PDB file of C-alpha atoms in Angstrom:
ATOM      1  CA  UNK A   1     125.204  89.487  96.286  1.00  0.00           C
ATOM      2  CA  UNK A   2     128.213  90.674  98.520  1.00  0.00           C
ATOM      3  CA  UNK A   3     127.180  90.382 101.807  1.00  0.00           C
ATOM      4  CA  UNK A   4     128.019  93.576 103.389  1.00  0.00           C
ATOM      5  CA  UNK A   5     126.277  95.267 100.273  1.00  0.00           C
ATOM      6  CA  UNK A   6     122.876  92.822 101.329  1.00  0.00           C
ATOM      7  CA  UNK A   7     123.620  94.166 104.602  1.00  0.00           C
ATOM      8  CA  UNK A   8     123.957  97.711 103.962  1.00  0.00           C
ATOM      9  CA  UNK A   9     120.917  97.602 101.737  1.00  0.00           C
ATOM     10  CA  UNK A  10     118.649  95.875 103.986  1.00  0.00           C
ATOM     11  CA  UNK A  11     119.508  98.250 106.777  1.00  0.00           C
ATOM     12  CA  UNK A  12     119.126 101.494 104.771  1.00  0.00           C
ATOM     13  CA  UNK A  13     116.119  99.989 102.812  1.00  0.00           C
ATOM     14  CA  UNK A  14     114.125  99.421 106.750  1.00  0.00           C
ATOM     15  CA  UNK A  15     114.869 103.142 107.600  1.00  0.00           C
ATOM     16  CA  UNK A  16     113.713 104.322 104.541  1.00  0.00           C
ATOM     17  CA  UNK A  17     110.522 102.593 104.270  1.00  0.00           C
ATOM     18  CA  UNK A  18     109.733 103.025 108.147  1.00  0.00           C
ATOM     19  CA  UNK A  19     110.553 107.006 108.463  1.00  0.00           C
ATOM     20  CA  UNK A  20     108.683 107.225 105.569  1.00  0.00           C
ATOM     21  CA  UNK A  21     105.274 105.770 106.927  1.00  0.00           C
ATOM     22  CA  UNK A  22     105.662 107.687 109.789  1.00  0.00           C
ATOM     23  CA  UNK A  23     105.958 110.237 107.501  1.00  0.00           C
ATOM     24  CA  UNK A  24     103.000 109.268 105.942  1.00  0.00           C
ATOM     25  CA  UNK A  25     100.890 108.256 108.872  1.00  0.00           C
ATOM     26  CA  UNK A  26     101.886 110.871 111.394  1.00  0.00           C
ATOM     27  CA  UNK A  27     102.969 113.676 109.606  1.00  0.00           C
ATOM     28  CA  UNK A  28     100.027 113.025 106.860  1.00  0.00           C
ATOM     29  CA  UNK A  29     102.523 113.949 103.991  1.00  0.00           C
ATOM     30  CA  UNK A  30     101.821 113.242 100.541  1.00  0.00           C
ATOM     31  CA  UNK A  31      98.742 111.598 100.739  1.00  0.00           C
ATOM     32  CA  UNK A  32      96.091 110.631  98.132  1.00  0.00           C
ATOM     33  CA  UNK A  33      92.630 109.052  98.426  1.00  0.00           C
ATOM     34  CA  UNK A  34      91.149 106.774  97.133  1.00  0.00           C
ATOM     35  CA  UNK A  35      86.904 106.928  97.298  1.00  0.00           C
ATOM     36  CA  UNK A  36      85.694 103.227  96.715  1.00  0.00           C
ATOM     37  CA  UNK A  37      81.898 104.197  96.311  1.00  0.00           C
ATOM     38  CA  UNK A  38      83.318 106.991  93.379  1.00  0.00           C
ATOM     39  CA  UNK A  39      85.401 104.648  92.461  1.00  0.00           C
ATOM     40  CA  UNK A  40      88.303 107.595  91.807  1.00  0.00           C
ATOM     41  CA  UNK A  41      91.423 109.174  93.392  1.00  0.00           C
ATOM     42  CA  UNK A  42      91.420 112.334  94.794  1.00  0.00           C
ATOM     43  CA  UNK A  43      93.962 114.985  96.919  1.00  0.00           C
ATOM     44  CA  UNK A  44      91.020 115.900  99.104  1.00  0.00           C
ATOM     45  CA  UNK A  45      88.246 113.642 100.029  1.00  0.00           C
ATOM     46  CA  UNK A  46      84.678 115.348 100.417  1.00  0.00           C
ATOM     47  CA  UNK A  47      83.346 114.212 104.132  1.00  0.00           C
ATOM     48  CA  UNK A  48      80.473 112.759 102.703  1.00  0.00           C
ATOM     49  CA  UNK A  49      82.506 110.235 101.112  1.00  0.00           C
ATOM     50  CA  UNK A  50      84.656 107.178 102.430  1.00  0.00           C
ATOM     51  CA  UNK A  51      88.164 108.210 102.009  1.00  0.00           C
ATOM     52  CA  UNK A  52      90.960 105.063 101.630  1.00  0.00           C
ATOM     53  CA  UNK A  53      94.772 106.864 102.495  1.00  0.00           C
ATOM     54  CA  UNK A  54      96.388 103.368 103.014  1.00  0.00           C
ATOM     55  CA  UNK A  55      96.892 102.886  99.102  1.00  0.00           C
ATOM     56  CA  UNK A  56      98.967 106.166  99.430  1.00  0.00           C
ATOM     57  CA  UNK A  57     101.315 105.233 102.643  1.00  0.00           C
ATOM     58  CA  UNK A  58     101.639 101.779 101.143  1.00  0.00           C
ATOM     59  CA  UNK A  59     102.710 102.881  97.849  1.00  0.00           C
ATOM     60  CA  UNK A  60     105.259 105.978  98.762  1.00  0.00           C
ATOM     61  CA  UNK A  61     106.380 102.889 101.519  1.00  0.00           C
ATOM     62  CA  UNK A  62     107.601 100.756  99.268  1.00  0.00           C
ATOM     63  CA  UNK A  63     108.974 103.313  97.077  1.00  0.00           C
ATOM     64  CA  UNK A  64     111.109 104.595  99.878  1.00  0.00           C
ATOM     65  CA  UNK A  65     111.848 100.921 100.881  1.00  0.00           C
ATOM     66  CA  UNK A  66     113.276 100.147  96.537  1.00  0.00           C
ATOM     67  CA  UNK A  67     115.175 103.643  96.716  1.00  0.00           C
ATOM     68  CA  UNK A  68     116.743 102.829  99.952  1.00  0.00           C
ATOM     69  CA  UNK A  69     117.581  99.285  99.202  1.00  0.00           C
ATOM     70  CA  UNK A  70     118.900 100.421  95.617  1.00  0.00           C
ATOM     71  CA  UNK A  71     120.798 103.401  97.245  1.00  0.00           C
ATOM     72  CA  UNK A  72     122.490 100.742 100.152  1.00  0.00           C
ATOM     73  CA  UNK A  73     123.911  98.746  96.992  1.00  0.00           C
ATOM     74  CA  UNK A  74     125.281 101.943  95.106  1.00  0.00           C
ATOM     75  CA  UNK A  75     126.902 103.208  98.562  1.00  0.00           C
ATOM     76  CA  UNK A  76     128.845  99.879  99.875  1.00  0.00           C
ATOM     77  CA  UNK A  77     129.808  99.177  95.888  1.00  0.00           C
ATOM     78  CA  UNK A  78     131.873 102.856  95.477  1.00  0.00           C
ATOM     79  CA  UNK A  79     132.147 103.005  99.430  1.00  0.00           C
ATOM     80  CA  UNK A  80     133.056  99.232 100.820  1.00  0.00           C
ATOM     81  CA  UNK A  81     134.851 100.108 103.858  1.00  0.00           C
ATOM     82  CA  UNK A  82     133.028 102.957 105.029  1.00  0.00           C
ATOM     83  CA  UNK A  83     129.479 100.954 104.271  1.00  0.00           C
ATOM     84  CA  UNK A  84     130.766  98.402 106.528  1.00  0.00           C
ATOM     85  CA  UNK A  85     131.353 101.141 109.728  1.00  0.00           C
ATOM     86  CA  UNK A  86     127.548 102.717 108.561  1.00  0.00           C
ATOM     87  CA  UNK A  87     125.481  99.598 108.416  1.00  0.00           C
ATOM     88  CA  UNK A  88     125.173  99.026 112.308  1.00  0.00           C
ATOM     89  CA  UNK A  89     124.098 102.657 112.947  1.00  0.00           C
ATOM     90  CA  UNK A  90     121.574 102.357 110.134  1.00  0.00           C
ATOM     91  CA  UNK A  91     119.839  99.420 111.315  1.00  0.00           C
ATOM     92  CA  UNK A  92     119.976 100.319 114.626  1.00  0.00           C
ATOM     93  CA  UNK A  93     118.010 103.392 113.304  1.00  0.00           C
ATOM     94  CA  UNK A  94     115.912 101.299 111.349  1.00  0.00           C
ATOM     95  CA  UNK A  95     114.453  98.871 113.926  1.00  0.00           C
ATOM     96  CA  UNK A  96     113.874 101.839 116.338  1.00  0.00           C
ATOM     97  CA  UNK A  97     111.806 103.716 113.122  1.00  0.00           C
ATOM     98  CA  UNK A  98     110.241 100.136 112.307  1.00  0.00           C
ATOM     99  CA  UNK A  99     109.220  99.683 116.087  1.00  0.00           C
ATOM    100  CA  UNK A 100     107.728 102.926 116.472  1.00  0.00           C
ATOM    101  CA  UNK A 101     106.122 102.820 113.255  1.00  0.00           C
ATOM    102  CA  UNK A 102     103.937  99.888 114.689  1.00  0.00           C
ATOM    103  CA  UNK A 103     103.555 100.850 118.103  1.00  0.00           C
ATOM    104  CA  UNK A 104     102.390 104.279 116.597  1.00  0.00           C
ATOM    105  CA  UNK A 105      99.795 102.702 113.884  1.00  0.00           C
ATOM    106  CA  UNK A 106      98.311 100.589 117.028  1.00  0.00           C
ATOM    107  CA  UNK A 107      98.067 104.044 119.346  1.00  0.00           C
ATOM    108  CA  UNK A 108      96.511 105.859 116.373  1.00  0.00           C
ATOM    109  CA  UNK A 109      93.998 103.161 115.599  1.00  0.00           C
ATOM    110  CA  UNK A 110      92.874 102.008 119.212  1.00  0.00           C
ATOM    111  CA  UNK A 111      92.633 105.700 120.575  1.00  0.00           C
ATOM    112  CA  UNK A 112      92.311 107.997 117.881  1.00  0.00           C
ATOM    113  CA  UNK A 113      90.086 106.580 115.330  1.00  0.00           C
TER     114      UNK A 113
ATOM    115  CA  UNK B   1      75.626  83.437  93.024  1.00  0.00           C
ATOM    116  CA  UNK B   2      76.680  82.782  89.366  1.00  0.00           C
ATOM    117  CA  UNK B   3      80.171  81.919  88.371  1.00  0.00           C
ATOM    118  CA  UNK B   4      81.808  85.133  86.770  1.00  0.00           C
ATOM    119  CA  UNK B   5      79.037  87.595  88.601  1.00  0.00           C
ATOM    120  CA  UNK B   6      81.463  90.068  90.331  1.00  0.00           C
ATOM    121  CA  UNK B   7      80.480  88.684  93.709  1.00  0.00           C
ATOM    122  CA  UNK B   8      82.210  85.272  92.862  1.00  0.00           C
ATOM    123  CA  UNK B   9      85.135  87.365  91.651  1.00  0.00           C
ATOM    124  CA  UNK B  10      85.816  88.862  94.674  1.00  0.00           C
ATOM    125  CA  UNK B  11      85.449  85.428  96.528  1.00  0.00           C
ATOM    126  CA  UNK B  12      87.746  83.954  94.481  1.00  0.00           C
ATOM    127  CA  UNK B  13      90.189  86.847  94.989  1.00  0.00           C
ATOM    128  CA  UNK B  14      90.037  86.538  98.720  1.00  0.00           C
ATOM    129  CA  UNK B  15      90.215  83.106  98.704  1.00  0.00           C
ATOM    130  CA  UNK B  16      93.596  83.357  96.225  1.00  0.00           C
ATOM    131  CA  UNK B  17      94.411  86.055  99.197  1.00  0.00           C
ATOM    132  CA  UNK B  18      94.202  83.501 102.043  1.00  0.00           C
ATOM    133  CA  UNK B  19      95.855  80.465  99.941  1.00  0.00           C
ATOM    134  CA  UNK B  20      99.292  83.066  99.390  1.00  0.00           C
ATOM    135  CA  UNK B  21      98.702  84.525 102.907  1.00  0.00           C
ATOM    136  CA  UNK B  22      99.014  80.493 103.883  1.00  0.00           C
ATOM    137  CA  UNK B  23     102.090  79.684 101.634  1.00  0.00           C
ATOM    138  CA  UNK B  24     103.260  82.859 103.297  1.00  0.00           C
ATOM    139  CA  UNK B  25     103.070  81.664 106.894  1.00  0.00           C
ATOM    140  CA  UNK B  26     104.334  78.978 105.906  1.00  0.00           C
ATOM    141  CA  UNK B  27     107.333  80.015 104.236  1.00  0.00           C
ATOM    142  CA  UNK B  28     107.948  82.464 106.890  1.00  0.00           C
ATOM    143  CA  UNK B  29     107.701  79.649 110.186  1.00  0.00           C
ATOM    144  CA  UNK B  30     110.226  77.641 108.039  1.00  0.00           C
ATOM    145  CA  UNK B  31     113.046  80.323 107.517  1.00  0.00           C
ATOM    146  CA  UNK B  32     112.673  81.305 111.742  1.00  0.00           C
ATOM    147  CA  UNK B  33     113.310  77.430 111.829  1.00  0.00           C
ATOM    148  CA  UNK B  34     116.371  77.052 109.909  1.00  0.00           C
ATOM    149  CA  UNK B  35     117.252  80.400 110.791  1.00  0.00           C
ATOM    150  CA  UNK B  36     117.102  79.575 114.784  1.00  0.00           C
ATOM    151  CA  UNK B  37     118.979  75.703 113.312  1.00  0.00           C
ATOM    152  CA  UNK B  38     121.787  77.797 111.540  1.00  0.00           C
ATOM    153  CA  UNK B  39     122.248  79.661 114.638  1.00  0.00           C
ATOM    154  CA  UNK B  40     122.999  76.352 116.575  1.00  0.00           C
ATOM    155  CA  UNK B  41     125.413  75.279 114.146  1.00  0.00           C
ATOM    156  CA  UNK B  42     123.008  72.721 112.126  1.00  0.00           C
ATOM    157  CA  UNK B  43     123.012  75.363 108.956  1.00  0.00           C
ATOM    158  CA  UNK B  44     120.895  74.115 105.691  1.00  0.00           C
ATOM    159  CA  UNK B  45     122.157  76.725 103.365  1.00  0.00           C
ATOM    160  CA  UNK B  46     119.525  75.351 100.820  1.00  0.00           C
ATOM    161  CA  UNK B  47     116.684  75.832 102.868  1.00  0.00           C
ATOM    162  CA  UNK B  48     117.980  79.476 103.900  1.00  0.00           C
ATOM    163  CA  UNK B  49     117.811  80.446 100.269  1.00  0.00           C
ATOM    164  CA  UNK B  50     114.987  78.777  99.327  1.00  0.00           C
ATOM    165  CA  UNK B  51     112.324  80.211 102.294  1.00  0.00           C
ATOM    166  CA  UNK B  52     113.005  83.873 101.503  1.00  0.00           C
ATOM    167  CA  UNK B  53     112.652  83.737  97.675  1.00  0.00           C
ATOM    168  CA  UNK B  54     108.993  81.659  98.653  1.00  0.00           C
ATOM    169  CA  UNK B  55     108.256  83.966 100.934  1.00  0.00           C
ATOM    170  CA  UNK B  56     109.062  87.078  98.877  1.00  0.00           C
ATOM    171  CA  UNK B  57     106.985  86.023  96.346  1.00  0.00           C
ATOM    172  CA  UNK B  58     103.994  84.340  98.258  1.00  0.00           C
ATOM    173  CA  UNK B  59     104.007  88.072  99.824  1.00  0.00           C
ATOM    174  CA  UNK B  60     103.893  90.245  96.859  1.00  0.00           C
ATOM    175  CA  UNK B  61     100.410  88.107  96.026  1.00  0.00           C
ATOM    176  CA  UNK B  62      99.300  88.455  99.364  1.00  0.00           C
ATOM    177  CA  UNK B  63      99.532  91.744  99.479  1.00  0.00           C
ATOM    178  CA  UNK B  64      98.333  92.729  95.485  1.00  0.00           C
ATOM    179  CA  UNK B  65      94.887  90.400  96.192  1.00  0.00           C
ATOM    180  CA  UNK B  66      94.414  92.065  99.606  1.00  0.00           C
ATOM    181  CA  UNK B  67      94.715  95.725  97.962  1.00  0.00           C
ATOM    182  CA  UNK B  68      92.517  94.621  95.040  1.00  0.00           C
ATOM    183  CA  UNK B  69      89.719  93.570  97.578  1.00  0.00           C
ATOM    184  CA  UNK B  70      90.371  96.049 100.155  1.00  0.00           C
ATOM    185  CA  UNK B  71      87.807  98.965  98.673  1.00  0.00           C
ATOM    186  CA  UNK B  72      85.024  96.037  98.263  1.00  0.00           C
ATOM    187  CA  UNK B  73      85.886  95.405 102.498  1.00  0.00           C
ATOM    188  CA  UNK B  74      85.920  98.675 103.137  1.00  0.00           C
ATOM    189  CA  UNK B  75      82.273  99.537 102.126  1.00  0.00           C
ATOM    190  CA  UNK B  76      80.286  96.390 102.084  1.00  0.00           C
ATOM    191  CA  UNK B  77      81.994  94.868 105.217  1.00  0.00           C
ATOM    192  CA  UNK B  78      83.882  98.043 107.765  1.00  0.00           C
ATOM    193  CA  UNK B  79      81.134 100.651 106.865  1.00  0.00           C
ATOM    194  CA  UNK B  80      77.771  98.235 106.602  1.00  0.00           C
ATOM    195  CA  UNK B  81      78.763  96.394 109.163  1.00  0.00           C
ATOM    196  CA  UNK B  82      82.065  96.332 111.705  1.00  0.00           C
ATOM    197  CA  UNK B  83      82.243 100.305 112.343  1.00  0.00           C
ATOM    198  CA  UNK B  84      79.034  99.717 113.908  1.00  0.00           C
ATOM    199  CA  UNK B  85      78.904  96.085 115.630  1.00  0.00           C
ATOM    200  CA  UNK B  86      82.726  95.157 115.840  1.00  0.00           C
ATOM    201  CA  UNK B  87      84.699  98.254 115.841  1.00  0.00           C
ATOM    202  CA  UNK B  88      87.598  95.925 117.464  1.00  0.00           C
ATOM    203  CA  UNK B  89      87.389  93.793 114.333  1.00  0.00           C
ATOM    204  CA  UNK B  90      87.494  97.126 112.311  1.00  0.00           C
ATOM    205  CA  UNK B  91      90.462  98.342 114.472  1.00  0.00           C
ATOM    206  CA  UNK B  92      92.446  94.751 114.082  1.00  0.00           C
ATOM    207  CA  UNK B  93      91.639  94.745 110.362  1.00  0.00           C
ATOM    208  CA  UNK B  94      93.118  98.118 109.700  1.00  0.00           C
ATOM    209  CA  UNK B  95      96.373  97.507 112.290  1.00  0.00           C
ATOM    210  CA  UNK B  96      96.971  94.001 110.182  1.00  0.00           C
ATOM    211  CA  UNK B  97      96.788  96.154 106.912  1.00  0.00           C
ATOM    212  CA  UNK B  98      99.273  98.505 108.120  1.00  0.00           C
ATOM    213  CA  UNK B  99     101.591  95.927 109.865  1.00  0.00           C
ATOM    214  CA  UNK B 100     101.544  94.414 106.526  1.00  0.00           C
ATOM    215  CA  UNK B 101     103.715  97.465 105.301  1.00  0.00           C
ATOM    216  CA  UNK B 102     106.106  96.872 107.727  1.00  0.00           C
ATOM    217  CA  UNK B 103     107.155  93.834 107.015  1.00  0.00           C
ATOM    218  CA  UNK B 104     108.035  94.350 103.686  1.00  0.00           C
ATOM    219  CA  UNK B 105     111.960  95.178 104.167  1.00  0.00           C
ATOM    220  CA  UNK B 106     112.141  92.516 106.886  1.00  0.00           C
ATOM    221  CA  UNK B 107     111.513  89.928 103.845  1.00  0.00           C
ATOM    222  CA  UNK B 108     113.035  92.028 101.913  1.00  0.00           C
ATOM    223  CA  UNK B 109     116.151  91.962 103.977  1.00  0.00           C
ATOM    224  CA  UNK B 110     115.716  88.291 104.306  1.00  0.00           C
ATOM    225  CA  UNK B 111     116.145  88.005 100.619  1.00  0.00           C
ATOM    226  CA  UNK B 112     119.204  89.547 100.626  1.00  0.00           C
ATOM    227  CA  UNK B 113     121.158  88.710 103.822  1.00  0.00           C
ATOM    228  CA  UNK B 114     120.346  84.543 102.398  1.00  0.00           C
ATOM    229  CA  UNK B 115     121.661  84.888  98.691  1.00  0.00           C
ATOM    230  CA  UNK B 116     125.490  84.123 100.067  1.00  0.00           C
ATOM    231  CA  UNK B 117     123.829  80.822 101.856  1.00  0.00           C
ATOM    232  CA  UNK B 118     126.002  81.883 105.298  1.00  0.00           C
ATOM    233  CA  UNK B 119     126.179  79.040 107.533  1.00  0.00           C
ATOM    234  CA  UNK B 120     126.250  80.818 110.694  1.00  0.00           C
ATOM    235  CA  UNK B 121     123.368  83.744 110.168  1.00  0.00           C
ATOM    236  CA  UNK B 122     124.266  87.269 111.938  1.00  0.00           C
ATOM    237  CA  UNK B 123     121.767  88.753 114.108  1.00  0.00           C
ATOM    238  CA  UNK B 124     120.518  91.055 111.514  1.00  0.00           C
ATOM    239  CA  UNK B 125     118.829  88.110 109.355  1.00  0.00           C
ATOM    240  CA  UNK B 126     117.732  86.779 112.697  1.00  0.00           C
ATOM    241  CA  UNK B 127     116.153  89.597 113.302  1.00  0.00           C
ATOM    242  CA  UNK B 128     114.329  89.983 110.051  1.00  0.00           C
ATOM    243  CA  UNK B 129     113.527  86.058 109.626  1.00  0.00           C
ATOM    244  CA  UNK B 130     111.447  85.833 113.292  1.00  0.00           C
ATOM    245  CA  UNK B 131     110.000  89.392 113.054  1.00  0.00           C
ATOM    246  CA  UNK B 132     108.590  88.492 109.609  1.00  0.00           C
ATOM    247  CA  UNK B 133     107.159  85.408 111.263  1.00  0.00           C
ATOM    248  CA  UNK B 134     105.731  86.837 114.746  1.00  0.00           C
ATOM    249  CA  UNK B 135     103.706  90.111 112.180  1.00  0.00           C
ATOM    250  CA  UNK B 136     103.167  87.545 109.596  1.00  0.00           C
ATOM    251  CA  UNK B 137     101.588  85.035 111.892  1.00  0.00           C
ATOM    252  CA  UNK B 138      99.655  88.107 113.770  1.00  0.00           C
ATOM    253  CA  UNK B 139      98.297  89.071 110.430  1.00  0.00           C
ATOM    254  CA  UNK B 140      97.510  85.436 109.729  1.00  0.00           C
ATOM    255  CA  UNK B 141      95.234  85.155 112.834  1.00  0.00           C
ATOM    256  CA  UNK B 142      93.910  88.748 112.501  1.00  0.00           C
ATOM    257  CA  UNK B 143      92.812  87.850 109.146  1.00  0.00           C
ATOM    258  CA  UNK B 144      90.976  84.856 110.408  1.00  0.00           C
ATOM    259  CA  UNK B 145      89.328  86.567 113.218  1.00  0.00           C
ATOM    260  CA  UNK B 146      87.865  89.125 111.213  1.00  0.00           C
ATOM    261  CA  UNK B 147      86.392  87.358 108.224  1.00  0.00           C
ATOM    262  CA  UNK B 148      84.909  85.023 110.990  1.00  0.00           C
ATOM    263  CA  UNK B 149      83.162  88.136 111.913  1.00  0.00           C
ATOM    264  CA  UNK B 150      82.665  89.371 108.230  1.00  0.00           C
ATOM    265  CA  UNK B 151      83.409  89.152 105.196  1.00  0.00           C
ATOM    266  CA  UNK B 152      83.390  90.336 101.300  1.00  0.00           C
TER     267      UNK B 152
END
């Protein structure tokens, strides 16, 4: 693998994945349950019920983290010079999203669980 | 307990869980090793490819056997139990399962910044080789601290 591709791709890959669990975590955007004592999926969980949403974030997560990743190879192979330039901003962008993705999960789930 | 009774399935599952989560650590306090070497000049461009591809796969298992048991946690061990006599087990157990998303592109990234073997790393592999290790070994010890509490 060309290594400003890798680089590209890992960069673009991070800021997918982490704006979309913030996405998914904050924003509560395209979310799905899962009820363990139904044992089925559902869009919205009865009260009554446990409700599982980390199946959800995980899943469109990694998604966004394949697409991303996928998309960073496509861009530096028709755009090499140009990728190059890109790739710092990105992953600059990408550790901030990453960081405040886990400083945000530990807010949510010390205080406002 | 009988052998194939789902009870010793799920044991066995979370057992499988903690031997990748182990290979995991592992694989992960290597590549921060060589990665910290490579950055002193004593590069082992085997090792460097060889600790992400372990890694990357010693995750993916990790993480399939701790979704597959994480609805039997959720009701026999969070709701019966921790929600009511170790929320901050119940907390640490959900901020581990979540932190486990993140690290995804960092091994990810790993992967990829090691298939060229570079001798001298750049600071983005860096990055992704000791952040995967400090959440990895978080979630290691989180792990242990709650089933020592709990478990399925």
């Amino acid at each position: 693998m060309n290594p400003d591709a890798a680089r590209l791709a890992t960069a673009l890959g991070a800021l997918s994945l982490g704006l979309t669990y913030l996405a998914t975590t904050a924003g509560k955007l395209g979310l799905f349950y899962y009820l363990p004592t139904a044992h089925r999926w559902t869009l919205a969980p009865p009260t009554a019920l446990i409700a599982m949403d980390w199946f959800a974030r995980a899943l469109w997560s990694l998604v966004a983290l394949a697409l991303g990743f996928g998309s960073g190879l496509a861009l530096a192979r028709r755009w090499p010079t140009r990728a190059a330039t890109l790739t710092r901003a990105l992953w600059s962008l990408a550790v901030v999203a990453l960081s405040w993705s886990a400083v945000f999960t530990a807010m949510w789930l010390v205080y406002g669980r | 307990m009988p052998l194939g009774s789902p009870t010793a399935l799920v044991k066995l599952a979370l057992l499988s869980h903690a031997l990748a989560a182990t290979v995991l650590t592992g694989a992960v306090t290597h590549l921060a090793v060589v990665v910290w070497a490579a950055r002193r000049g004593r590069a082992n461009p085997r090792l460097m490819k060889l600790y992400p591809a372990v890694a990357l796969v010693a995750f993916g298992l990790t993480f399939a056997l701790g979704a597959l048991t994480y609805p039997i946690y959720r009701v026999s061990v969070r709701a019966a139990f921790l929600d009511q006599h170790a929320v901050w087990a119940s907390v640490l157990f959900d901020l581990k399962e979540n932190l486990a998303v993140l690290v995804a592109p960092l091994l990810v990234g790993a992967f990829a910044l090691t298939r060229s073997a570079p001798r001298r790393p750049d600071p983005m592999l860096a990055l992704c080789a000791w952040g995967a290790a400090a959440a990895v070994w978080f979630n290691l010890l989180a792990g242990l601290l709650v089933v020592s509490v709990r478990s399925v």
